[in-house]
PDB file of C-alpha atoms in Angstrom:
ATOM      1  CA  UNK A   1      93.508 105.223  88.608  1.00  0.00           C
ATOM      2  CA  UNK A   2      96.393 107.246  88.069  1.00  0.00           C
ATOM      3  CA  UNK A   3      98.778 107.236  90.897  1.00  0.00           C
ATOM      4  CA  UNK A   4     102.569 109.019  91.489  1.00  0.00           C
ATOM      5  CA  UNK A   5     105.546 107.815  93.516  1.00  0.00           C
ATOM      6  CA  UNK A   6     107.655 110.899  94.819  1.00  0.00           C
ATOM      7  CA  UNK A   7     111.062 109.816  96.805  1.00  0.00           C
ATOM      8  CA  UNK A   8     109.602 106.394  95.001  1.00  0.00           C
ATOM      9  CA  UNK A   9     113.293 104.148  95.798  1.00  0.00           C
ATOM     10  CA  UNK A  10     113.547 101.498  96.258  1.00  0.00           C
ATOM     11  CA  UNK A  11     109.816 100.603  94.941  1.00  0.00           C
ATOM     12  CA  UNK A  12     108.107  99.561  97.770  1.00  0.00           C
ATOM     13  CA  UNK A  13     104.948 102.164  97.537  1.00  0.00           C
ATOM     14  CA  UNK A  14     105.010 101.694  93.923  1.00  0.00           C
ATOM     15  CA  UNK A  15     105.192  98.262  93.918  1.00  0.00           C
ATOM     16  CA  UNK A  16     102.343  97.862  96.291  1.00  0.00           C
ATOM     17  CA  UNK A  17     100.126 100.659  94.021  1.00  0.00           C
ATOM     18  CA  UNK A  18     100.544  98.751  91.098  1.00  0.00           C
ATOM     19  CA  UNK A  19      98.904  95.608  93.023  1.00  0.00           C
ATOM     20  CA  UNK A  20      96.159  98.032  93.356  1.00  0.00           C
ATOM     21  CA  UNK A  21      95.189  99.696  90.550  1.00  0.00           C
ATOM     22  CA  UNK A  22      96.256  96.931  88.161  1.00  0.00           C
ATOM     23  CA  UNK A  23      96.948  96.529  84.474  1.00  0.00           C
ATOM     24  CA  UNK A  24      94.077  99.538  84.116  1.00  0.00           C
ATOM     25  CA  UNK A  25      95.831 102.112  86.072  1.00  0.00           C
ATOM     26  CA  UNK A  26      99.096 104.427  85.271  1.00  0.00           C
ATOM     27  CA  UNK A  27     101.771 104.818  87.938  1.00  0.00           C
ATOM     28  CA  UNK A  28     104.499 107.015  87.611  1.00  0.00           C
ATOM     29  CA  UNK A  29     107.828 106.812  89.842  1.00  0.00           C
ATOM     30  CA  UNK A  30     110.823 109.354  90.280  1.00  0.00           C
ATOM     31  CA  UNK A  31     113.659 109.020  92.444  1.00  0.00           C
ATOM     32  CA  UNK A  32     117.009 111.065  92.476  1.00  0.00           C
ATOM     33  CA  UNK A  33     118.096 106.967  92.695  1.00  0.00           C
ATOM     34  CA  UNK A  34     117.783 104.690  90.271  1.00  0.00           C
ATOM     35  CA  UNK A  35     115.264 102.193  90.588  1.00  0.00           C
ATOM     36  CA  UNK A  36     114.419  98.358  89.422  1.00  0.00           C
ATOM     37  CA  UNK A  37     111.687  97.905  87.181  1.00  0.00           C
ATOM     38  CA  UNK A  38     108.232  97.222  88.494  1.00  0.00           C
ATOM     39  CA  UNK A  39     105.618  95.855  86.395  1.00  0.00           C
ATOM     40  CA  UNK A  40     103.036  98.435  85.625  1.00  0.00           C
ATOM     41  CA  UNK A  41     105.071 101.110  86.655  1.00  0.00           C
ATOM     42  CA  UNK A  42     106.525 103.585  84.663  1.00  0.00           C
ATOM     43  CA  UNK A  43     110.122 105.094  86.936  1.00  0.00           C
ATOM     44  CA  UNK A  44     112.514 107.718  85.680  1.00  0.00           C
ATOM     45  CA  UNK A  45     115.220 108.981  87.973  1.00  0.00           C
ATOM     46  CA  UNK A  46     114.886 112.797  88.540  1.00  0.00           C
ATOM     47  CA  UNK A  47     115.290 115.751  91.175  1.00  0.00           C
ATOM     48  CA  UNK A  48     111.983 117.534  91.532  1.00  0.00           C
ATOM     49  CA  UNK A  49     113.456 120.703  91.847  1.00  0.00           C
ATOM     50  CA  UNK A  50     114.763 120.159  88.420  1.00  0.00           C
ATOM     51  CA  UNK A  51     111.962 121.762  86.393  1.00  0.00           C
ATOM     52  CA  UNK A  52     112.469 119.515  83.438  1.00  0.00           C
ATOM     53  CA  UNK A  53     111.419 116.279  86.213  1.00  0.00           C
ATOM     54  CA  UNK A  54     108.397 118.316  86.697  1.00  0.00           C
ATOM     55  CA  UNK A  55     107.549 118.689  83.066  1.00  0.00           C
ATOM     56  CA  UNK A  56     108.749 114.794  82.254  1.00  0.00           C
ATOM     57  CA  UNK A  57     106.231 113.876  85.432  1.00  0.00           C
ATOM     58  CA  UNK A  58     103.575 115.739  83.465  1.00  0.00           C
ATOM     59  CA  UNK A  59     104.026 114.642  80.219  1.00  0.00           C
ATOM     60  CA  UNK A  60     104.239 110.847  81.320  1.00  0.00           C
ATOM     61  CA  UNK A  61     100.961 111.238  82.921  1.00  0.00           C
ATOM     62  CA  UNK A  62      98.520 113.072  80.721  1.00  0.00           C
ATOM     63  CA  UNK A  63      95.536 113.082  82.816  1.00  0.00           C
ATOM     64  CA  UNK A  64      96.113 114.330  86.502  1.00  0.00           C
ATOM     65  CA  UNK A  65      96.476 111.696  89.352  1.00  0.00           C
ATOM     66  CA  UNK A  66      94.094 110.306  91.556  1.00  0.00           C
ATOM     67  CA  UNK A  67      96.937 110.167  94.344  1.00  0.00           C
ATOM     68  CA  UNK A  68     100.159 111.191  95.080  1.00  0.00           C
ATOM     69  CA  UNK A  69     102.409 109.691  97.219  1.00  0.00           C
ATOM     70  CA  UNK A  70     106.037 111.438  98.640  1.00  0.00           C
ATOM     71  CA  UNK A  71     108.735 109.673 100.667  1.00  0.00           C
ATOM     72  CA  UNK A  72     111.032 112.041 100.166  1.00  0.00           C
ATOM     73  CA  UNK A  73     113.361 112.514 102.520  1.00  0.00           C
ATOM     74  CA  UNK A  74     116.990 114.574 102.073  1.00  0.00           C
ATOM     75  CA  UNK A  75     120.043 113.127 102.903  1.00  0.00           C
ATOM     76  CA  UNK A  76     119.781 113.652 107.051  1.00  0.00           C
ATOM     77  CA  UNK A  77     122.967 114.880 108.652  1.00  0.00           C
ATOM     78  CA  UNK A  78     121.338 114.445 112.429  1.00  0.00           C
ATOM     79  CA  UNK A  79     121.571 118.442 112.680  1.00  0.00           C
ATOM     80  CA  UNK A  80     117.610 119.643 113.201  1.00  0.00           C
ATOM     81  CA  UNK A  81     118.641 123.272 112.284  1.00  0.00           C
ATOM     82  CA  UNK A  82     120.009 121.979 108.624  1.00  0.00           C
ATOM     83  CA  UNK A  83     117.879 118.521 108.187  1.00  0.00           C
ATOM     84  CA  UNK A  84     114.437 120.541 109.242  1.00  0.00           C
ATOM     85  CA  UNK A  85     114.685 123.338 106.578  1.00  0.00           C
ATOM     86  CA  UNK A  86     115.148 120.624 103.677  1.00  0.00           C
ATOM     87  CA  UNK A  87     112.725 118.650 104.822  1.00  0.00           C
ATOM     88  CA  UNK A  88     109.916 121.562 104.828  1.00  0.00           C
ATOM     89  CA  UNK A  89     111.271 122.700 100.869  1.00  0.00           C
ATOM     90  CA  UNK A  90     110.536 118.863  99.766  1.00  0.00           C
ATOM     91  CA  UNK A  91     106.883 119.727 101.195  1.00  0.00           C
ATOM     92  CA  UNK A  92     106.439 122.785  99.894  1.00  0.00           C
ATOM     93  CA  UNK A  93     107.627 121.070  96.514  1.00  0.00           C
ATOM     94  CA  UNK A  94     104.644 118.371  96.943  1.00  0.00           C
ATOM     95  CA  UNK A  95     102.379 120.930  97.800  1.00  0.00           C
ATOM     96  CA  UNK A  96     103.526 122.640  94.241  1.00  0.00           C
ATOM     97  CA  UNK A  97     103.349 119.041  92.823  1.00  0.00           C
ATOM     98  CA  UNK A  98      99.464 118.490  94.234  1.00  0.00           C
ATOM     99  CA  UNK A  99      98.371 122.334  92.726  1.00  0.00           C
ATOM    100  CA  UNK A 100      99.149 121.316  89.227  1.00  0.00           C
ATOM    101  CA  UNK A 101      99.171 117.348  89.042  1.00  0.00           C
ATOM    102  CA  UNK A 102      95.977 116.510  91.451  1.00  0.00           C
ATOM    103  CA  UNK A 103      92.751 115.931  90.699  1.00  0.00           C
ATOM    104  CA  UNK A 104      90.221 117.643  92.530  1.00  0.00           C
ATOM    105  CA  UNK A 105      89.093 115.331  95.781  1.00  0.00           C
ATOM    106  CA  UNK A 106      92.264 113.232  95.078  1.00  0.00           C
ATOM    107  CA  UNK A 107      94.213 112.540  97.968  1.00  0.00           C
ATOM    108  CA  UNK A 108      97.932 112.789  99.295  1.00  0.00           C
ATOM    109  CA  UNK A 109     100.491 110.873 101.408  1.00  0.00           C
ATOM    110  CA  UNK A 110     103.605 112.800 102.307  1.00  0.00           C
ATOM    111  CA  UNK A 111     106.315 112.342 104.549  1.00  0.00           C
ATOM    112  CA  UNK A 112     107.269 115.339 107.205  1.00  0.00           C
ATOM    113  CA  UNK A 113     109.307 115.905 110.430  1.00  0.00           C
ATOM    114  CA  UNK A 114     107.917 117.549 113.295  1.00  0.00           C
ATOM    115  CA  UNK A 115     109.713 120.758 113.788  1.00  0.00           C
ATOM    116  CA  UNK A 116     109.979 124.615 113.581  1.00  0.00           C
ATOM    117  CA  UNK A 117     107.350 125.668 111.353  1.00  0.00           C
ATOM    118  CA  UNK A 118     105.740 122.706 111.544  1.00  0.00           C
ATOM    119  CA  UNK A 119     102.014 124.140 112.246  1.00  0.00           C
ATOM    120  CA  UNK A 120     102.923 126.639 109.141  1.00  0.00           C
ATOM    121  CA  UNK A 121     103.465 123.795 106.905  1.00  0.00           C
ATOM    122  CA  UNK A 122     100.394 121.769 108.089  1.00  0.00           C
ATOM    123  CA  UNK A 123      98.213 124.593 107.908  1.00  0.00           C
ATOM    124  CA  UNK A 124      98.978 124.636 104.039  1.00  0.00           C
ATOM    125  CA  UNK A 125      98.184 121.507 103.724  1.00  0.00           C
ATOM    126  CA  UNK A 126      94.749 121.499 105.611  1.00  0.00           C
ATOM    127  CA  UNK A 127      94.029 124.968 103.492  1.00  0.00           C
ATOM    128  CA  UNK A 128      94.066 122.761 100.107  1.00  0.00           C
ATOM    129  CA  UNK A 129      92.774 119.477 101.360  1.00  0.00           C
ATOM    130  CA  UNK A 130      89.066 118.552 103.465  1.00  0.00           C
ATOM    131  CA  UNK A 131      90.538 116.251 105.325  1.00  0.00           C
ATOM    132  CA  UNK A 132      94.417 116.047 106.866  1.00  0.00           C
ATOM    133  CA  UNK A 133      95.841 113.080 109.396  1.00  0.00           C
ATOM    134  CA  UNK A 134      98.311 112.284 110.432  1.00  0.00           C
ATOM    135  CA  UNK A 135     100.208 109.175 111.474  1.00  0.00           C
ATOM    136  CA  UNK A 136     103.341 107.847 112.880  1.00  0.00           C
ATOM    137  CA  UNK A 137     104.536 104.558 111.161  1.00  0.00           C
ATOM    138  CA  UNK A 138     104.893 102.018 113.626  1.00  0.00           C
ATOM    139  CA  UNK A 139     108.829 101.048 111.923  1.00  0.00           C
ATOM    140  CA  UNK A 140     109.645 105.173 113.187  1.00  0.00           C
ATOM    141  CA  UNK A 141     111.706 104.894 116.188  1.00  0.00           C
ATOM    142  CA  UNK A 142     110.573 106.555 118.797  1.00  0.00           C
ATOM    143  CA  UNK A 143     112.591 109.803 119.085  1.00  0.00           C
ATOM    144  CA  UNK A 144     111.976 110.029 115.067  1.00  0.00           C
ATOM    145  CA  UNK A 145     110.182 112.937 114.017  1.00  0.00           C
ATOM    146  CA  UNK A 146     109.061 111.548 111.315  1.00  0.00           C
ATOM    147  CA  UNK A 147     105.439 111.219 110.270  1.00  0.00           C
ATOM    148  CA  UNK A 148     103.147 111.435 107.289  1.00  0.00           C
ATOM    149  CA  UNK A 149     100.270 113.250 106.227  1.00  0.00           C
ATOM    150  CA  UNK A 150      97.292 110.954 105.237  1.00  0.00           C
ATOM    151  CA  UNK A 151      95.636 113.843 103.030  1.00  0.00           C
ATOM    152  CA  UNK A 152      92.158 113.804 101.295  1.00  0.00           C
ATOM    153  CA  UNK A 153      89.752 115.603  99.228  1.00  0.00           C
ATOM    154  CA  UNK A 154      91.618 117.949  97.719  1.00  0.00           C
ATOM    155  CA  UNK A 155      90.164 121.337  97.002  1.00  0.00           C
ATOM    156  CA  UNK A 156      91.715 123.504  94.430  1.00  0.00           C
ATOM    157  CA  UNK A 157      91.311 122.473  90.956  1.00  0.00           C
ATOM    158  CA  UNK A 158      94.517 121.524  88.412  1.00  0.00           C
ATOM    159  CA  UNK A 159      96.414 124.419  87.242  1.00  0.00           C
ATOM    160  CA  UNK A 160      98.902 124.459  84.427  1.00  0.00           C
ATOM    161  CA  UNK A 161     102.547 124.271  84.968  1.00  0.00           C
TER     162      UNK A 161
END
Protein backbone atom coordinates (compact mmCIF):
# COMPACT_ATOMS: atom_id res chain seq x y z
CA UNK A 1 0.00 0.00 0.00
CA UNK A 2 1.23 3.24 -0.85
CA UNK A 3 0.14 5.91 1.47
CA UNK A 4 0.98 10.05 1.71
CA UNK A 5 1.21 12.32 4.75
CA UNK A 6 0.23 16.02 3.76
CA UNK A 7 0.67 18.69 6.83
CA UNK A 8 2.48 15.18 8.04
CA UNK A 9 4.38 17.11 11.50
CA UNK A 10 4.98 16.01 13.89
CA UNK A 11 4.47 12.20 12.60
CA UNK A 12 1.66 11.06 14.28
CA UNK A 13 -0.55 9.90 11.03
CA UNK A 14 2.55 8.69 9.54
CA UNK A 15 3.73 6.98 12.27
CA UNK A 16 0.52 5.16 12.82
CA UNK A 17 0.37 4.28 8.69
CA UNK A 18 3.54 2.77 8.80
CA UNK A 19 2.16 0.30 11.67
CA UNK A 20 -0.24 -0.47 9.00
CA UNK A 21 1.02 -1.12 5.90
CA UNK A 22 4.35 -2.43 7.19
CA UNK A 23 7.80 -3.12 5.82
CA UNK A 24 5.71 -3.87 2.29
CA UNK A 25 4.19 -0.54 1.92
CA UNK A 26 5.73 3.08 0.84
CA UNK A 27 4.78 6.15 2.86
CA UNK A 28 5.71 9.42 1.93
CA UNK A 29 5.63 12.57 4.41
CA UNK A 30 5.96 16.44 3.71
CA UNK A 31 5.73 19.11 6.09
CA UNK A 32 6.73 22.89 5.68
CA UNK A 33 8.39 21.59 9.37
CA UNK A 34 10.91 19.44 9.77
CA UNK A 35 10.19 16.17 11.00
CA UNK A 36 11.92 13.10 13.08
CA UNK A 37 12.52 10.07 11.31
CA UNK A 38 9.95 7.32 11.32
CA UNK A 39 10.78 3.92 10.38
CA UNK A 40 9.30 3.06 7.07
CA UNK A 41 8.63 6.41 6.23
CA UNK A 42 10.18 8.35 3.77
CA UNK A 43 9.66 12.65 5.04
CA UNK A 44 11.04 15.62 3.18
CA UNK A 45 10.13 19.09 4.34
CA UNK A 46 8.30 21.05 1.54
CA UNK A 47 5.44 23.70 0.75
CA UNK A 48 2.94 22.14 -1.61
CA UNK A 49 2.42 25.11 -3.40
CA UNK A 50 6.01 24.91 -4.30
CA UNK A 51 5.75 22.99 -7.58
CA UNK A 52 9.10 21.36 -7.19
CA UNK A 53 7.36 19.54 -3.59
CA UNK A 54 4.82 18.38 -5.99
CA UNK A 55 7.21 16.90 -8.46
CA UNK A 56 9.69 15.52 -5.43
CA UNK A 57 6.16 13.90 -3.94
CA UNK A 58 5.84 12.26 -7.35
CA UNK A 59 9.03 11.12 -8.03
CA UNK A 60 9.45 9.54 -4.42
CA UNK A 61 6.40 7.60 -5.04
CA UNK A 62 6.38 6.04 -8.47
CA UNK A 63 3.20 4.26 -8.43
CA UNK A 64 0.12 6.42 -7.28
CA UNK A 65 -1.17 6.07 -3.62
CA UNK A 66 -3.70 4.04 -2.22
CA UNK A 67 -4.49 6.99 0.33
CA UNK A 68 -3.80 10.30 1.05
CA UNK A 69 -3.94 11.87 4.11
CA UNK A 70 -3.83 16.09 4.76
CA UNK A 71 -3.56 17.84 8.14
CA UNK A 72 -2.77 20.80 6.83
CA UNK A 73 -3.66 23.56 8.51
CA UNK A 74 -2.14 27.43 7.94
CA UNK A 75 -0.83 29.30 10.56
CA UNK A 76 -4.48 30.53 12.22
CA UNK A 77 -4.57 34.17 13.21
CA UNK A 78 -8.30 33.68 14.95
CA UNK A 79 -9.65 36.10 12.05
CA UNK A 80 -12.42 33.75 10.00
CA UNK A 81 -12.32 36.28 7.06
CA UNK A 82 -8.27 35.66 6.63
CA UNK A 83 -7.88 31.97 8.36
CA UNK A 84 -11.09 30.63 6.13
CA UNK A 85 -9.70 31.60 2.65
CA UNK A 86 -6.27 29.69 3.42
CA UNK A 87 -7.77 27.02 4.70
CA UNK A 88 -10.10 26.37 1.45
CA UNK A 89 -6.58 26.96 -1.02
CA UNK A 90 -4.85 23.99 1.14
CA UNK A 91 -8.09 21.96 -0.07
CA UNK A 92 -8.23 22.90 -3.28
CA UNK A 93 -4.37 21.98 -3.29
CA UNK A 94 -5.34 18.27 -2.01
CA UNK A 95 -7.97 18.10 -4.35
CA UNK A 96 -5.07 18.95 -7.13
CA UNK A 97 -2.87 16.46 -5.13
CA UNK A 98 -5.77 13.47 -5.32
CA UNK A 99 -6.31 14.27 -9.48
CA UNK A 100 -2.78 13.36 -10.24
CA UNK A 101 -1.36 11.18 -7.24
CA UNK A 102 -4.64 8.86 -6.45
CA UNK A 103 -5.45 5.78 -7.52
CA UNK A 104 -8.73 5.20 -8.78
CA UNK A 105 -11.19 3.96 -5.68
CA UNK A 106 -8.38 5.14 -3.31
CA UNK A 107 -9.52 7.12 -0.58
CA UNK A 108 -8.82 10.57 1.22
CA UNK A 109 -8.65 12.15 4.70
CA UNK A 110 -8.43 15.91 4.76
CA UNK A 111 -8.75 18.44 7.23
CA UNK A 112 -11.37 21.55 6.61
CA UNK A 113 -13.13 24.37 8.56
CA UNK A 114 -16.66 24.95 8.29
CA UNK A 115 -17.18 28.25 6.67
CA UNK A 116 -18.10 30.50 3.65
CA UNK A 117 -17.94 28.36 0.76
CA UNK A 118 -17.96 25.53 2.60
CA UNK A 119 -20.84 23.55 0.55
CA UNK A 120 -18.67 24.76 -2.70
CA UNK A 121 -15.69 23.03 -1.46
CA UNK A 122 -17.54 19.83 -0.34
CA UNK A 123 -19.37 19.57 -3.40
CA UNK A 124 -15.88 19.13 -5.18
CA UNK A 125 -15.03 16.72 -3.18
CA UNK A 126 -18.26 14.51 -3.39
CA UNK A 127 -18.00 15.23 -7.45
CA UNK A 128 -14.55 13.13 -7.48
CA UNK A 129 -15.17 10.67 -4.72
CA UNK A 130 -18.42 7.81 -4.20
CA UNK A 131 -18.47 8.25 -0.93
CA UNK A 132 -17.71 11.65 1.39
CA UNK A 133 -18.11 11.87 5.52
CA UNK A 134 -17.47 13.69 7.54
CA UNK A 135 -16.38 13.80 11.17
CA UNK A 136 -15.54 15.95 14.03
CA UNK A 137 -12.51 14.64 16.11
CA UNK A 138 -13.52 14.24 19.50
CA UNK A 139 -9.88 16.36 20.75
CA UNK A 140 -11.80 19.59 18.48
CA UNK A 141 -13.11 21.91 20.98
CA UNK A 142 -16.31 22.63 20.64
CA UNK A 143 -16.56 26.07 18.97
CA UNK A 144 -13.69 24.59 16.49
CA UNK A 145 -14.66 24.45 13.05
CA UNK A 146 -12.59 22.06 12.33
CA UNK A 147 -13.45 18.72 10.78
CA UNK A 148 -12.25 16.19 8.26
CA UNK A 149 -13.40 14.60 5.28
CA UNK A 150 -13.36 10.72 5.52
CA UNK A 151 -13.31 10.36 1.54
CA UNK A 152 -13.63 7.09 -0.55
CA UNK A 153 -13.73 5.58 -3.87
CA UNK A 154 -12.32 7.92 -5.83
CA UNK A 155 -13.54 8.40 -9.35
CA UNK A 156 -11.37 10.09 -11.84
CA UNK A 157 -8.44 8.25 -12.98
CA UNK A 158 -4.49 9.58 -12.45
CA UNK A 159 -3.52 12.32 -14.65
CA UNK A 160 -0.02 13.54 -15.27
CA UNK A 161 1.42 16.48 -13.57
Amino acid sequence: MRVIDLGSYPGGWSLYSSKIVGRLGHIISCDIKPMDPIKNVHFFQGDVFDRSTITRLSDNLKFPAHVILSDMCPNITGISIIDIPKCFLLTEKVIEICKFMLIPEGSCILKMFYGKNFSNQYQKIRNIFSSVKIRKPHSSIKQSNEIYIIAKRFKCGVSKI
